[in-house]
Amino acid sequence: MNTTKKVGRPKKFDRDQALNTAVNVFWRKGYDGASLTDLTKAIGINPPSLYAEFGDKEKLYRLAIEHYASNDACKPLVVFEDQPQIRAAVSEFLNEVIVYSTRHESGAKGCFLSSCVATTAGEVEGVQSLMKKAIESTEKRLVARFEKAKSEGELGADFPSKQRARLMFDLRQGLVFRARAGCSAASMKKELERWIDIILD
Amino acid sequence: MNTTKKVGRPKKFDRDQALNTAVNVFWRKGYDGASLTDLTKAIGINPPSLYAEFGDKEKLYRLAIEHYASNDACKPLVVFEDQPQIRAAVSEFLNEVIVYSTRHESGAKGCFLSSCVATTAGEVEGVQSLMKKAIESTEKRLVARFEKAKSEGELGADFPSKQRARLMFDLRQGLVFRARAGCSAASMKKELERWIDIILD
DNA sequence: ATTATATTATATCGATCACTACAAAATATA
DNA sequence: TATATTTTGTAGTGATCGATATAATATAAT
């Protein structure tokens, strides 16, 4: 009864797709580097439509961050949760980090949060707390996967899930930083096996 | 014979100090977020002086990056090289990373390269290669310190210096990212002992 | 058909951006 | 003292920034 057609001229854009496009533009150019012209042209709408839908540039930016953080835009996490074997999960997580930070659809390298949003943490209101939330939420999911492996007997009962989740997450930052600097996927995959050992003990 | 006084009105600023100030401004606001007004006011000069000395904003930015990378502005590296014992060196390196990424004179959190310059890697010409150079130069110095410890018998002859240098460097990115997100120094120091073990085997 | 509603596209707004022309000021040299 | 040289401070430049007022357009309801 509420999914029926609405009165008035129909929108010519999809909100989620627009947010996804906005993420990609911000990812490539940064918050200050991305102009309203960049954003509206990429989304395919005119400024008034953008302002009616998202408020202003700052609000759009925060919405883009939330969209990225919530929408499984960070594929490595999904892979990590879905792999049935824990060692394969860790391996695929790190592999996927390398893939998505070197070949993302946005054309940008690295990670949206750590290679781009981080710059605005002290400048744009609310960004720092969004970053912290994203970190906590990600670590929580990493820990949960380790705990699942423990309950299934894949990992010992004394396996320090929280510690290893943090370790894996921090190592990830190194990879996406290298990717942003232009390091090749191949060069980053070299040490991967050793890292898996370290993470799983 | 060439350190004598120069003809013409004397400059009222020091080039190195100006570059240091520029680093701090860029660190806080990012490349696009830092306006010429921000920069000239912080340095204490007028726009024409800045342009005569540094060319333009983009060139100043690249010079600031080089200044930061070359001038031991990254204190953890210096500490790592100076500590006589290798375990203390690793410990002090990580400790110093946490200190300088949470309490820097610029007022900004994180690391200039990974929390700020990274954003402009695909946008400002030459930045990506400067980042890569900084990574390679840093890793070379880390490796050299490990090799020194090997030659002094502190580490076994089979210690994989290159691998551990990369590991330590990548873990560092995690710390500075957390710092940028507002994580406290105390919360980051918790896992530190474990990390030292991992790095030194 | 007419009306109400919602989104569109056009054409801008003042403010700020990076940058510079110009002349006064401060030094060394002649 | 006079001249050459260099940097300074003032006062702007056109361009682009984020954001909007206005009116045309496209739908549903009457």
GROMACS .gro file of C-alpha atoms in nm, chain B:
model
  201
  202MET     CA    1   8.309   3.336   0.017
  203ASN     CA    2   7.949   3.245  -0.067
  204THR     CA    3   7.797   3.265   0.277
  205THR     CA    4   7.831   3.643   0.282
  206LYS     CA    5   7.533   3.871   0.288
  207LYS     CA    6   7.323   3.891  -0.023
  208VAL     CA    7   7.217   4.197  -0.213
  209GLY     CA    8   6.859   4.313  -0.185
  210ARG     CA    9   6.600   4.317   0.088
  211PRO     CA   10   6.649   4.023   0.324
  212LYS     CA   11   6.390   3.747   0.354
  213LYS     CA   12   6.182   3.742   0.670
  214PHE     CA   13   6.133   3.365   0.672
  215ASP     CA   14   6.345   3.052   0.680
  216ARG     CA   15   6.288   2.808   0.397
  217ASP     CA   16   6.310   2.492   0.608
  218GLN     CA   17   6.086   2.630   0.879
  219ALA     CA   18   5.837   2.738   0.615
  220LEU     CA   19   5.834   2.388   0.465
  221ASN     CA   20   5.786   2.240   0.810
  222THR     CA   21   5.490   2.467   0.870
  223ALA     CA   22   5.349   2.378   0.529
  224VAL     CA   23   5.371   2.009   0.620
  225ASN     CA   24   5.172   2.075   0.935
  226VAL     CA   25   4.902   2.271   0.752
  227PHE     CA   26   4.867   2.004   0.482
  228TRP     CA   27   4.870   1.737   0.752
  229ARG     CA   28   4.579   1.899   0.931
  230LYS     CA   29   4.366   2.000   0.633
  231GLY     CA   30   4.481   1.789   0.339
  232TYR     CA   31   4.611   1.919   0.008
  233ASP     CA   32   4.284   2.049  -0.132
  234GLY     CA   33   4.154   2.152   0.208
  235ALA     CA   34   4.455   2.373   0.276
  236SER     CA   35   4.401   2.710   0.110
  237LEU     CA   36   4.672   2.956   0.013
  238THR     CA   37   4.538   3.178   0.289
  239ASP     CA   38   4.585   2.895   0.541
  240LEU     CA   39   4.940   2.839   0.423
  241THR     CA   40   5.058   3.200   0.403
  242LYS     CA   41   4.903   3.287   0.739
  243ALA     CA   42   5.062   2.987   0.910
  244ILE     CA   43   5.403   3.057   0.759
  245GLY     CA   44   5.370   3.429   0.824
  246ILE     CA   45   5.437   3.553   0.473
  247ASN     CA   46   5.239   3.702   0.185
  248PRO     CA   47   5.138   3.512  -0.127
  249PRO     CA   48   5.402   3.667  -0.358
  250SER     CA   49   5.680   3.551  -0.125
  251LEU     CA   50   5.542   3.199  -0.122
  252TYR     CA   51   5.521   3.188  -0.501
  253ALA     CA   52   5.870   3.334  -0.545
  254GLU     CA   53   6.017   3.073  -0.312
  255PHE     CA   54   5.818   2.760  -0.394
  256GLY     CA   55   5.663   2.808  -0.740
  257ASP     CA   56   5.299   2.723  -0.678
  258LYS     CA   57   5.079   2.526  -0.441
  259GLU     CA   58   5.143   2.194  -0.611
  260LYS     CA   59   5.520   2.238  -0.609
  261LEU     CA   60   5.511   2.350  -0.247
  262TYR     CA   61   5.315   2.035  -0.166
  263ARG     CA   62   5.570   1.809  -0.331
  264LEU     CA   63   5.854   1.995  -0.159
  265ALA     CA   64   5.673   1.954   0.173
  266ILE     CA   65   5.644   1.578   0.113
  267GLU     CA   66   6.014   1.551   0.030
  268HIS     CA   67   6.101   1.764   0.331
  269TYR     CA   68   5.895   1.537   0.554
  270ALA     CA   69   6.038   1.219   0.408
  271SER     CA   70   6.401   1.325   0.411
  272ASN     CA   71   6.428   1.538   0.719
  273ASP     CA   72   6.381   1.277   0.990
  274ALA     CA   73   6.041   1.429   1.040
  275CYS     CA   74   5.932   1.071   1.095
  276LYS     CA   75   6.085   1.030   1.439
  277PRO     CA   76   6.011   0.657   1.490
  278LEU     CA   77   6.269   0.568   1.227
  279VAL     CA   78   6.538   0.771   1.399
  280VAL     CA   79   6.459   0.609   1.733
  281PHE     CA   80   6.469   0.265   1.572
  282GLU     CA   81   6.815   0.331   1.430
  283ASP     CA   82   6.956   0.481   1.748
  284GLN     CA   83   6.852   0.223   2.007
  285PRO     CA   84   7.150  -0.012   2.066
  286GLN     CA   85   6.941  -0.319   2.153
  287ILE     CA   86   6.722  -0.458   1.877
  288ARG     CA   87   6.426  -0.549   2.097
  289ALA     CA   88   6.431  -0.204   2.256
  290ALA     CA   89   6.460  -0.057   1.908
  291VAL     CA   90   6.146  -0.234   1.787
  292SER     CA   91   5.966  -0.146   2.107
  293GLU     CA   92   6.063   0.219   2.088
  294PHE     CA   93   5.976   0.235   1.720
  295LEU     CA   94   5.621   0.121   1.781
  296ASN     CA   95   5.590   0.334   2.092
  297GLU     CA   96   5.709   0.639   1.905
  298VAL     CA   97   5.465   0.570   1.622
  299ILE     CA   98   5.185   0.582   1.874
  300VAL     CA   99   5.316   0.897   2.040
  301TYR     CA  100   5.374   1.098   1.726
  302SER     CA  101   5.048   0.988   1.565
  303THR     CA  102   4.843   1.092   1.868
  304ARG     CA  103   5.032   1.402   1.988
  305HIS     CA  104   5.200   1.569   1.693
  306GLU     CA  105   5.294   1.938   1.703
  307SER     CA  106   5.077   1.999   1.396
  308GLY     CA  107   4.771   1.915   1.602
  309ALA     CA  108   4.684   1.650   1.344
  310LYS     CA  109   4.654   1.282   1.419
  311GLY     CA  110   4.803   0.995   1.222
  312CYS     CA  111   5.089   1.014   0.976
  313PHE     CA  112   5.136   1.283   0.714
  314LEU     CA  113   5.203   1.031   0.438
  315SER     CA  114   4.944   0.766   0.512
  316SER     CA  115   4.667   0.979   0.663
  317CYS     CA  116   4.690   1.271   0.424
  318VAL     CA  117   4.924   1.250   0.126
  319ALA     CA  118   4.769   0.914   0.033
  320THR     CA  119   4.446   1.088  -0.066
  321THR     CA  120   4.617   1.283  -0.342
  322ALA     CA  121   4.812   0.988  -0.484
  323GLY     CA  122   4.598   0.962  -0.795
  324GLU     CA  123   4.524   1.332  -0.821
  325VAL     CA  124   4.841   1.538  -0.786
  326GLU     CA  125   5.122   1.462  -1.028
  327GLY     CA  126   5.431   1.304  -0.880
  328VAL     CA  127   5.279   1.223  -0.542
  329GLN     CA  128   5.239   0.852  -0.605
  330SER     CA  129   5.606   0.813  -0.693
  331LEU     CA  130   5.707   1.019  -0.390
  332MET     CA  131   5.502   0.784  -0.173
  333LYS     CA  132   5.665   0.481  -0.328
  334LYS     CA  133   6.010   0.631  -0.279
  335ALA     CA  134   5.930   0.704   0.086
  336ILE     CA  135   5.815   0.346   0.141
  337GLU     CA  136   6.126   0.200  -0.022
  338SER     CA  137   6.361   0.434   0.161
  339THR     CA  138   6.196   0.359   0.496
  340GLU     CA  139   6.206  -0.015   0.442
  341LYS     CA  140   6.572   0.006   0.341
  342ARG     CA  141   6.655   0.176   0.670
  343LEU     CA  142   6.452  -0.077   0.868
  344VAL     CA  143   6.629  -0.364   0.693
  345ALA     CA  144   6.969  -0.204   0.755
  346ARG     CA  145   6.901  -0.190   1.128
  347PHE     CA  146   6.800  -0.556   1.138
  348GLU     CA  147   7.112  -0.649   0.941
  349LYS     CA  148   7.323  -0.457   1.188
  350ALA     CA  149   7.167  -0.659   1.470
  351LYS     CA  150   7.249  -0.977   1.278
  352SER     CA  151   7.612  -0.878   1.229
  353GLU     CA  152   7.633  -0.801   1.599
  354GLY     CA  153   7.494  -1.142   1.685
  355GLU     CA  154   7.173  -1.006   1.836
  356LEU     CA  155   6.969  -1.182   1.570
  357GLY     CA  156   7.031  -1.517   1.406
  358ALA     CA  157   7.198  -1.531   1.066
  359ASP     CA  158   6.874  -1.664   0.915
  360PHE     CA  159   6.662  -1.377   1.041
  361PRO     CA  160   6.452  -1.258   0.744
  362SER     CA  161   6.523  -0.886   0.772
  363LYS     CA  162   6.330  -0.780   0.464
  364GLN     CA  163   6.020  -0.977   0.559
  365ARG     CA  164   6.015  -0.840   0.913
  366ALA     CA  165   6.081  -0.486   0.797
  367ARG     CA  166   5.773  -0.505   0.577
  368LEU     CA  167   5.571  -0.660   0.858
  369MET     CA  168   5.671  -0.385   1.099
  370PHE     CA  169   5.601  -0.117   0.844
  371ASP     CA  170   5.258  -0.254   0.760
  372LEU     CA  171   5.161  -0.288   1.126
  373ARG     CA  172   5.259   0.076   1.163
  374GLN     CA  173   4.991   0.175   0.910
  375GLY     CA  174   4.730   0.016   1.132
  376LEU     CA  175   4.842   0.223   1.427
  377VAL     CA  176   4.841   0.557   1.246
  378PHE     CA  177   4.502   0.479   1.095
  379ARG     CA  178   4.360   0.410   1.439
  380ALA     CA  179   4.520   0.727   1.567
  381ARG     CA  180   4.357   0.929   1.288
  382ALA     CA  181   4.022   0.778   1.387
  383GLY     CA  182   4.076   0.909   1.738
  384CYS     CA  183   4.181   0.591   1.915
  385SER     CA  184   4.375   0.661   2.232
  386ALA     CA  185   4.745   0.592   2.272
  387ALA     CA  186   4.668   0.372   2.572
  388SER     CA  187   4.432   0.148   2.377
  389MET     CA  188   4.693   0.095   2.108
  390LYS     CA  189   4.975   0.010   2.346
  391LYS     CA  190   4.793  -0.296   2.478
  392GLU     CA  191   4.897  -0.540   2.206
  393LEU     CA  192   5.243  -0.398   2.167
  394GLU     CA  193   5.446  -0.667   2.346
  395ARG     CA  194   5.283  -0.935   2.137
  396TRP     CA  195   5.374  -0.746   1.822
  397ILE     CA  196   5.736  -0.718   1.922
  398ASP     CA  197   5.742  -1.095   1.964
  399ILE     CA  198   5.591  -1.145   1.621
  400ILE     CA  199   5.839  -0.911   1.454
  401LEU     CA  200   6.145  -1.064   1.622
  402ASP     CA  201   6.022  -1.422   1.616
   0.00000   0.00000   0.00000
